[in-house]
Short mmCIF file of C-alpha atoms in Angstrom, two decimals:
data_model
loop_
_atom_site.label_atom_id
_atom_site.label_comp_id
_atom_site.label_asym_id
_atom_site.label_seq_id
_atom_site.Cartn_x
_atom_site.Cartn_y
_atom_site.Cartn_z
CA UNK A 355 1.57 13.47 -0.61
CA UNK A 356 2.48 10.30 1.33
CA UNK A 357 5.53 12.03 2.81
CA UNK A 358 3.54 14.98 4.12
CA UNK A 359 0.80 12.71 5.50
CA UNK A 360 3.44 10.50 7.13
CA UNK A 361 4.96 13.54 8.79
CA UNK A 362 1.56 14.60 10.15
CA UNK A 363 0.86 11.04 11.33
CA UNK A 364 4.21 10.95 13.14
CA UNK A 365 3.44 14.29 14.81
CA UNK A 366 0.01 12.99 15.84
CA UNK A 367 1.44 9.79 17.33
CA UNK A 368 4.24 11.52 19.23
CA UNK A 369 2.07 14.34 20.58
CA UNK A 370 1.73 13.99 24.36
CA UNK A 371 -1.82 15.36 24.44
CA UNK A 372 -3.14 13.00 21.77
CA UNK A 373 -5.21 10.40 23.63
CA UNK A 374 -7.14 9.08 20.65
CA UNK A 375 -4.77 8.84 17.70
CA UNK A 376 -6.65 5.86 16.29
CA UNK A 377 -9.86 7.78 15.68
CA UNK A 378 -8.01 10.71 14.13
CA UNK A 379 -5.90 8.48 11.89
CA UNK A 380 -8.99 6.59 10.78
CA UNK A 381 -10.91 9.80 10.10
CA UNK A 382 -8.05 11.29 8.08
CA UNK A 383 -7.60 7.99 6.25
CA UNK A 384 -11.29 7.80 5.31
CA UNK A 385 -11.30 11.46 4.23
CA UNK A 386 -8.23 11.03 2.01
CA UNK A 387 -9.60 7.83 0.47
CA UNK A 388 -12.83 9.68 -0.34
CA UNK A 389 -10.97 12.62 -1.85
CA UNK A 390 -8.77 10.29 -3.91
CA UNK A 391 -11.81 8.46 -5.25
CA UNK A 392 -13.58 11.76 -5.99
CA UNK A 393 -10.54 12.92 -7.98
CA UNK A 394 -10.61 9.69 -9.98
CA UNK A 395 -14.26 10.35 -10.83
CA UNK A 396 -13.08 13.37 -12.86
CA UNK A 397 -12.16 10.72 -15.44
CA UNK A 398 -15.82 10.70 -16.49
CA UNK A 399 -15.61 14.39 -17.35
CA UNK A 400 -12.59 13.94 -19.62
CA UNK A 401 -13.45 13.45 -23.31
CA UNK A 402 -12.36 10.05 -24.59
CA UNK A 403 -9.71 11.52 -26.90
CA UNK A 404 -8.15 13.93 -24.40
CA UNK A 405 -4.88 13.12 -22.63
CA UNK A 406 -5.23 9.47 -23.48
CA UNK A 407 -2.54 7.22 -22.03
CA UNK A 408 -4.24 3.91 -22.82
CA UNK A 409 -6.38 2.13 -25.38
CA UNK A 410 -9.60 3.72 -26.61
CA UNK A 411 -13.02 2.28 -25.87
CA UNK A 412 -14.84 0.67 -28.79
CA UNK A 413 -16.66 3.11 -31.08
CA UNK A 414 -20.18 3.88 -29.95
CA UNK A 415 -19.50 3.19 -26.26
CA UNK A 416 -21.51 5.53 -24.07
CA UNK A 417 -20.33 6.06 -20.50
CA UNK A 418 -23.08 7.04 -18.08
CA UNK A 419 -23.12 7.84 -14.40
CA UNK A 420 -21.07 10.01 -12.08
CA UNK A 421 -18.86 7.36 -10.44
CA UNK A 422 -16.00 5.36 -11.88
CA UNK A 423 -15.07 1.85 -10.79
CA UNK A 424 -14.05 1.60 -7.15
CA UNK A 425 -10.36 1.27 -6.32
CA UNK A 426 -8.69 -2.11 -7.01
CA UNK A 427 -10.96 -2.75 -10.04
CA UNK A 428 -9.50 -2.24 -13.54
CA UNK A 429 -10.88 0.89 -15.23
CA UNK A 430 -13.36 0.61 -18.09
CA UNK A 431 -12.26 3.92 -19.60
CA UNK A 432 -8.96 4.84 -21.19
CA UNK A 433 -6.19 5.56 -18.70
CA UNK A 434 -5.60 9.29 -18.37
CA UNK A 435 -4.26 11.60 -15.71
CA UNK A 436 -7.35 11.15 -13.49
CA UNK A 437 -7.34 7.34 -13.53
CA UNK A 438 -6.43 5.78 -10.18
CA UNK A 439 -3.30 3.96 -11.30
CA UNK A 440 -0.10 3.05 -9.52
CA UNK A 441 1.73 2.80 -12.84
CA UNK A 442 0.69 6.29 -13.85
CA UNK A 443 1.44 7.66 -10.36
CA UNK A 444 -1.68 9.77 -10.62
CA UNK A 445 -2.76 12.20 -7.93
CA UNK A 446 -5.95 10.23 -7.31
CA UNK A 447 -3.89 7.09 -6.62
CA UNK A 448 -1.45 8.91 -4.32
CA UNK A 449 -4.24 10.52 -2.29
CA UNK A 450 -6.27 7.30 -2.03
CA UNK A 451 -3.23 5.16 -1.16
CA UNK A 452 -2.17 7.65 1.50
CA UNK A 453 -5.62 7.48 3.08
CA UNK A 454 -5.54 3.68 2.93
CA UNK A 455 -2.11 3.66 4.59
CA UNK A 456 -3.39 5.92 7.39
CA UNK A 457 -6.37 3.60 7.94
CA UNK A 458 -4.05 0.58 8.12
CA UNK A 459 -1.78 2.50 10.52
CA UNK A 460 -4.84 3.24 12.68
CA UNK A 461 -5.52 -0.49 12.82
CA UNK A 462 -1.97 -1.24 13.91
CA UNK A 463 -2.00 1.55 16.51
CA UNK A 464 -5.24 0.15 17.92
CA UNK A 465 -4.03 -3.48 17.93
CA UNK A 466 -0.42 -2.96 19.03
CA UNK A 467 -0.41 0.21 21.12
CA UNK A 468 -3.87 0.10 22.69
CA UNK A 469 -4.60 -3.65 22.86
CA UNK A 470 -0.93 -4.64 23.35
CA UNK A 471 -1.09 -7.40 20.73
CA UNK A 472 2.27 -8.51 19.36
CA UNK A 473 3.46 -10.76 16.55
CA UNK A 474 7.05 -11.99 16.49
CA UNK A 475 7.10 -12.02 12.68
CA UNK A 476 6.15 -8.35 12.49
CA UNK A 477 8.63 -7.50 15.25
CA UNK A 478 11.42 -9.13 13.25
CA UNK A 479 10.57 -7.12 10.16
CA UNK A 480 10.07 -3.95 12.20
CA UNK A 481 13.43 -4.08 13.97
CA UNK A 482 15.32 -4.26 10.68
CA UNK A 483 12.92 -2.70 8.19
CA UNK A 484 15.59 -1.33 5.85
CA UNK A 485 17.21 -4.75 5.55
CA UNK A 486 13.79 -6.26 4.87
CA UNK A 487 13.15 -3.68 2.19
CA UNK A 488 16.44 -4.49 0.46
CA UNK A 489 16.07 -8.25 0.87
CA UNK A 490 12.53 -8.42 -0.49
CA UNK A 491 13.66 -7.12 -3.88
CA UNK A 492 16.41 -9.75 -4.07
CA UNK A 493 14.04 -12.54 -2.99
CA UNK A 494 11.41 -11.44 -5.51
CA UNK A 495 14.01 -11.39 -8.27
CA UNK A 496 15.15 -14.89 -7.36
CA UNK A 497 11.64 -16.36 -7.24
CA UNK A 498 10.05 -14.53 -10.19
CA UNK A 499 11.53 -16.83 -12.88
CA UNK A 500 10.06 -19.84 -11.06
CA UNK A 501 6.45 -18.59 -11.18
CA UNK A 502 4.77 -18.58 -14.61
CA UNK A 503 2.52 -15.64 -15.49
CA UNK A 504 -0.48 -17.93 -15.91
CA UNK A 505 0.07 -19.90 -12.69
CA UNK A 506 -3.03 -21.17 -10.84
CA UNK A 507 -4.05 -19.46 -7.61
CA UNK A 508 -2.75 -22.20 -5.31
CA UNK A 509 0.66 -22.04 -6.97
CA UNK A 510 0.77 -18.26 -6.58
CA UNK A 511 -0.16 -18.54 -2.89
CA UNK A 512 2.56 -21.15 -2.36
CA UNK A 513 5.09 -18.90 -4.10
CA UNK A 514 3.96 -15.97 -1.92
CA UNK A 515 4.39 -18.09 1.22
CA UNK A 516 7.87 -19.11 0.07
CA UNK A 517 8.75 -15.48 -0.69
CA UNK A 518 7.58 -14.27 2.74
CA UNK A 519 9.36 -17.12 4.50
CA UNK A 520 12.60 -16.41 2.62
CA UNK A 521 12.44 -12.71 3.47
CA UNK A 522 11.70 -13.46 7.12
CA UNK A 523 14.51 -16.04 7.29
CA UNK A 524 17.12 -13.62 5.97
CA UNK A 525 15.96 -10.72 8.16
CA UNK A 526 15.80 -13.03 11.19
CA UNK A 527 19.35 -14.23 10.46
CA UNK A 528 20.55 -10.63 10.47
CA UNK A 529 18.61 -9.99 13.68
CA UNK A 530 20.24 -12.96 15.42
CA UNK A 531 23.66 -11.72 14.38
CA UNK A 532 22.69 -8.25 15.67
CA UNK A 533 23.17 -6.66 12.27
CA UNK A 534 20.73 -3.77 11.87
CA UNK A 535 20.67 -1.35 8.94
CA UNK A 536 19.72 2.17 9.93
CA UNK A 537 19.61 5.54 8.21
#
């Protein structure tokens, strides 16, 4: 789903006659997010014992309504194939995340292509994205043992800042040495 949407987004951005890619990307993003959320609402129609991939609700729990929790909020029902979950890789998650990515892309197209805003940090990551992708896994693996699971919020933010700085430093070093990884 993300691959097909990415291909369409690329076609839209490279089309010569497309004067308003931001509005189209935003509209498609909103539509896909809505469809993904609607698919996740099918979870309410699934009996509690059917296709259960998670813990059961306590006995006597009655679920009412037609909408499930919005995205980014843990589900109150057992995890099944309709639950919006990255771990499960469900269709609702893929469709919603694709729409979210298109909406974020619309924001970047508006800010960078139409308003001509630039950020050196993003340019560094963008010129050597594959290296950044490979480096971020190594940096995360190196820093993960240093951050306890029950760390306070300030500690987590400091660890995140260190992680981002380390990734940027390594990618910037490669950029200065004119080493670019390409497919």
